[in-house]
Amino acid sequence: MKDSAYLKAEKKIQEALKSGAAELDLSQKFNAKDSEKLTELPESIGKLKQLTSLKLSNTKLTTLPPSLGQLTQLQTLDLSSNKLTALPDSPLEQLTQLQSLNLFNNHLTALPASLGQLTQLTNLDLSSNQLTTLPPSLGQLTQLTEL
């Protein structure tokens, strides 16, 4: 049984699918009740191939579904203030158009080497995590203007 936050997100995804929206905001207010916060991103997110901006801040996501990699037009991804402990290589490496990735205030202890494949990135926010090292592949991010 999916919780109300999941069902609400699923509904917003279906609406965006019908309207052809380029932006989707599934974020929650900072002071929202935990029960209102998304803990799992619906796989159907992958159907929104036209998305250029996805905001998922202040939720309780701990992982990302593989279907996120199907959003190949995505330019902005906001995952700030979640519960992410790791980033999987897939779907991340498929988001080659990404220009802004916000990972502020998660529980990340490491980053995948595939992050270096996101060569269009100009903005990468890794602050307020538990990172002790950065992968050498970040040196490939030659467009980066803000880290």
XYZ file of N, CA and C in Angstrom, residues 7-114:
324
model
N 0.985 8.762 -3.478
C -0.181 8.887 -4.351
C -0.326 10.311 -4.889
N -0.026 11.284 -4.054
C -0.083 12.680 -4.483
C 0.978 12.944 -5.559
N 2.171 12.405 -5.373
C 3.241 12.555 -6.358
C 2.853 11.883 -7.676
N 2.273 10.691 -7.576
C 1.828 9.953 -8.764
C 0.804 10.776 -9.549
N -0.096 11.429 -8.828
C -1.123 12.265 -9.467
C -0.472 13.456 -10.189
N 0.501 14.089 -9.535
C 1.187 15.226 -10.163
C 1.955 14.780 -11.413
N 2.530 13.597 -11.361
C 3.253 13.054 -12.509
C 2.286 12.831 -13.670
N 1.118 12.253 -13.378
C 0.115 12.013 -14.427
C -0.379 13.325 -15.031
N -0.566 14.346 -14.193
C -0.992 15.656 -14.688
C 0.074 16.261 -15.598
N 1.346 16.135 -15.196
C 2.445 16.667 -15.998
C 2.562 15.913 -17.324
N 2.258 14.627 -17.290
C 2.296 13.805 -18.497
C 1.242 14.288 -19.496
N 0.040 14.576 -18.988
C -1.055 15.052 -19.843
C -0.777 16.446 -20.400
N -0.217 17.309 -19.567
C -0.022 18.706 -19.979
C 1.272 18.922 -20.759
N 2.191 17.956 -20.688
C 3.482 18.117 -21.355
C 4.374 19.123 -20.646
N 4.167 19.295 -19.343
C 4.930 20.275 -18.559
C 6.436 20.005 -18.637
N 7.213 21.089 -18.687
C 8.672 20.979 -18.719
C 9.260 21.009 -17.311
N 8.460 21.426 -16.336
C 8.928 21.525 -14.955
C 7.970 20.783 -14.035
N 8.537 20.137 -13.011
C 7.726 19.440 -12.020
C 8.337 19.677 -10.646
N 7.494 20.077 -9.716
C 7.940 20.337 -8.352
C 7.204 19.398 -7.402
N 7.932 18.441 -6.845
C 7.375 17.500 -5.862
C 7.956 17.778 -4.476
N 8.496 18.968 -4.302
C 9.095 19.362 -3.023
C 8.018 19.531 -1.960
N 8.469 19.516 -0.717
C 7.595 19.809 0.410
C 8.123 21.037 1.136
N 7.246 21.697 1.869
C 7.685 22.807 2.708
C 8.607 22.244 3.791
N 9.555 23.055 4.221
C 10.532 22.629 5.227
C 9.851 22.092 6.483
N 8.734 22.733 6.880
C 8.072 22.356 8.129
C 6.898 21.397 7.922
N 6.809 20.774 6.754
C 5.731 19.811 6.505
C 5.884 18.606 7.424
N 4.766 17.993 7.747
C 4.797 16.782 8.575
C 5.506 15.665 7.813
N 6.201 14.811 8.537
C 6.900 13.691 7.902
C 5.964 12.839 7.058
N 4.724 12.698 7.494
C 3.760 11.864 6.771
C 3.410 12.447 5.404
N 3.681 13.744 5.210
C 3.398 14.400 3.928
C 4.590 14.339 2.981
N 5.720 13.828 3.474
C 6.944 13.827 2.678
C 7.130 12.513 1.926
N 7.551 12.647 0.698
C 7.760 11.513 -0.188
C 8.964 10.688 0.266
N 8.782 9.374 0.398
C 9.883 8.496 0.780
C 10.384 7.693 -0.413
N 9.565 7.626 -1.460
C 9.899 6.843 -2.648
C 9.365 7.577 -3.870
N 10.183 7.703 -4.884
C 9.774 8.376 -6.114
C 9.110 7.359 -7.034
N 7.890 7.637 -7.496
C 7.223 6.680 -8.392
C 8.042 6.417 -9.658
N 8.089 5.162 -10.084
C 8.803 4.778 -11.309
C 8.248 5.543 -12.517
N 6.981 5.934 -12.447
C 6.343 6.631 -13.574
C 7.020 7.964 -13.889
N 7.884 8.438 -13.003
C 8.619 9.677 -13.262
C 9.375 9.570 -14.593
N 9.794 8.376 -14.948
C 10.547 8.152 -16.173
C 9.775 8.416 -17.448
N 8.452 8.505 -17.348
C 7.616 8.783 -18.524
C 7.674 10.251 -18.932
N 8.148 11.107 -18.030
C 8.150 12.554 -18.281
C 9.421 12.967 -19.024
N 9.600 12.414 -20.199
C 10.832 12.625 -20.968
C 11.051 14.073 -21.383
N 10.005 14.895 -21.322
C 10.124 16.295 -21.722
C 10.602 17.204 -20.586
N 10.699 16.673 -19.375
C 11.074 17.508 -18.220
C 12.467 18.111 -18.377
N 12.574 19.393 -18.066
C 13.879 20.046 -18.008
C 14.225 20.424 -16.570
N 13.213 20.438 -15.683
C 13.452 20.803 -14.286
C 12.623 19.907 -13.365
N 13.298 19.323 -12.371
C 12.631 18.475 -11.385
C 13.107 18.885 -10.003
N 12.140 19.264 -9.159
C 12.454 19.678 -7.792
C 11.892 18.654 -6.815
N 12.767 18.137 -5.981
C 12.407 17.117 -4.999
C 12.969 17.466 -3.627
N 12.987 18.725 -3.272
C 13.596 19.137 -1.997
C 12.650 18.903 -0.815
N 13.262 18.746 0.350
C 12.536 18.548 1.611
C 11.596 17.355 1.585
N 12.068 16.269 0.988
C 11.316 15.020 1.066
C 12.162 14.057 1.881
N 11.792 12.810 1.915
C 12.560 11.832 2.683
C 13.114 10.744 1.767
N 13.477 11.099 0.554
C 13.998 10.118 -0.392
C 15.332 9.564 0.108
N 15.467 8.249 0.035
C 16.721 7.613 0.422
C 17.455 7.060 -0.794
N 16.751 6.925 -1.905
C 17.346 6.406 -3.132
C 16.606 6.978 -4.337
N 17.169 6.766 -5.514
C 16.568 7.260 -6.751
C 16.219 6.073 -7.647
N 15.043 6.089 -8.275
C 14.673 4.961 -9.134
C 15.448 4.986 -10.455
N 15.735 3.828 -11.029
C 16.429 3.782 -12.316
C 15.707 4.574 -13.413
N 14.378 4.653 -13.325
C 13.603 5.345 -14.364
C 13.954 6.836 -14.457
N 14.572 7.392 -13.419
C 14.982 8.791 -13.459
C 15.957 9.039 -14.612
N 16.711 8.016 -14.973
C 17.668 8.127 -16.066
C 17.023 8.353 -17.423
N 15.726 8.146 -17.518
C 15.014 8.361 -18.779
C 14.719 9.841 -19.027
N 14.974 10.678 -18.032
C 14.715 12.121 -18.163
C 15.933 12.802 -18.780
N 16.228 12.437 -20.003
C 17.472 12.859 -20.648
C 17.493 14.337 -21.036
N 16.371 15.038 -20.936
C 16.328 16.476 -21.225
C 16.520 17.316 -19.958
N 16.595 16.644 -18.811
C 16.679 17.335 -17.529
C 17.911 18.238 -17.454
N 17.693 19.504 -17.103
C 18.779 20.467 -16.951
C 18.982 20.851 -15.485
N 17.909 20.774 -14.696
C 17.969 21.138 -13.276
C 17.358 20.029 -12.442
N 18.125 19.549 -11.449
C 17.639 18.525 -10.533
C 17.954 18.965 -9.108
N 16.903 19.182 -8.332
C 17.053 19.630 -6.948
C 16.669 18.489 -6.012
N 17.668 17.927 -5.363
C 17.474 16.840 -4.398
C 17.881 17.293 -2.994
N 17.849 18.582 -2.759
C 18.304 19.112 -1.467
C 17.383 18.687 -0.323
N 17.980 18.573 0.853
C 17.273 18.240 2.090
C 16.459 16.952 1.978
N 17.165 15.893 1.633
C 16.576 14.559 1.589
C 17.357 13.656 2.523
N 17.219 12.365 2.360
C 17.905 11.384 3.203
C 18.811 10.489 2.360
N 19.277 10.997 1.238
C 20.127 10.203 0.346
C 21.460 9.891 1.023
N 21.833 8.618 1.017
C 23.121 8.216 1.576
C 24.116 7.889 0.470
N 23.600 7.590 -0.718
C 24.458 7.270 -1.860
C 23.734 7.646 -3.146
N 24.506 7.894 -4.182
C 23.953 8.156 -5.504
C 24.336 6.992 -6.414
N 23.362 6.342 -7.016
C 23.693 5.243 -7.922
C 24.249 5.777 -9.244
N 25.172 5.025 -9.855
C 25.704 5.424 -11.167
C 24.563 5.591 -12.161
N 23.700 4.612 -12.184
C 22.514 4.712 -13.020
C 21.399 5.057 -12.049
N 20.663 6.067 -12.245
C 20.358 6.802 -13.466
C 21.213 8.042 -13.707
N 22.058 8.390 -12.777
C 22.760 9.669 -12.849
C 23.541 9.864 -14.144
N 24.275 8.848 -14.562
C 25.144 8.993 -15.728
C 24.382 9.268 -17.023
N 23.089 8.999 -17.032
C 22.280 9.223 -18.235
C 21.775 10.666 -18.353
N 21.918 11.440 -17.302
C 21.390 12.813 -17.298
C 22.430 13.788 -17.849
N 22.821 13.558 -19.088
C 23.955 14.285 -19.678
C 23.674 15.757 -19.988
N 22.415 16.188 -19.950
C 22.081 17.590 -20.195
C 22.030 18.409 -18.903
N 22.234 17.738 -17.770
C 22.112 18.391 -16.473
C 23.103 19.538 -16.323
N 22.583 20.710 -15.949
C 23.412 21.891 -15.731
C 23.503 22.250 -14.252
N 22.475 21.892 -13.487
C 22.451 22.224 -12.067
C 21.985 21.004 -11.271
N 22.817 20.601 -10.306
C 22.497 19.472 -9.443
C 22.676 19.917 -7.996
N 21.570 19.932 -7.252
C 21.597 20.381 -5.866
C 21.425 19.175 -4.945
N 22.484 18.857 -4.227
C 22.487 17.731 -3.287
C 22.698 18.217 -1.852
N 22.491 19.486 -1.605
C 22.642 20.107 -0.292
C 21.844 19.341 0.770
N 22.447 19.173 1.937
C 21.767 18.647 3.114
C 21.166 17.253 2.915
N 22.041 16.323 2.545
C 21.673 14.914 2.492
C 22.606 14.163 3.441
N 22.747 12.881 3.254
C 23.628 12.077 4.107
C 24.671 11.357 3.248
N 25.090 12.004 2.183
C 26.032 11.389 1.254
C 27.412 11.229 1.886
N 27.975 10.037 1.750
C 29.326 9.782 2.257
C 30.320 9.611 1.116
N 29.800 9.380 -0.089
C 30.653 9.219 -1.273
C 29.861 9.615 -2.512
N 30.585 9.875 -3.577
C 29.959 10.217 -4.856
C 30.428 9.228 -5.914
N 29.554 8.883 -6.852
C 29.980 7.955 -7.902
C 30.910 8.640 -8.900
N 31.825 7.875 -9.465
C 32.725 8.405 -10.488
C 31.950 8.897 -11.701
N 30.769 8.325 -11.938
C 29.961 8.700 -13.104
C 29.526 10.167 -13.066
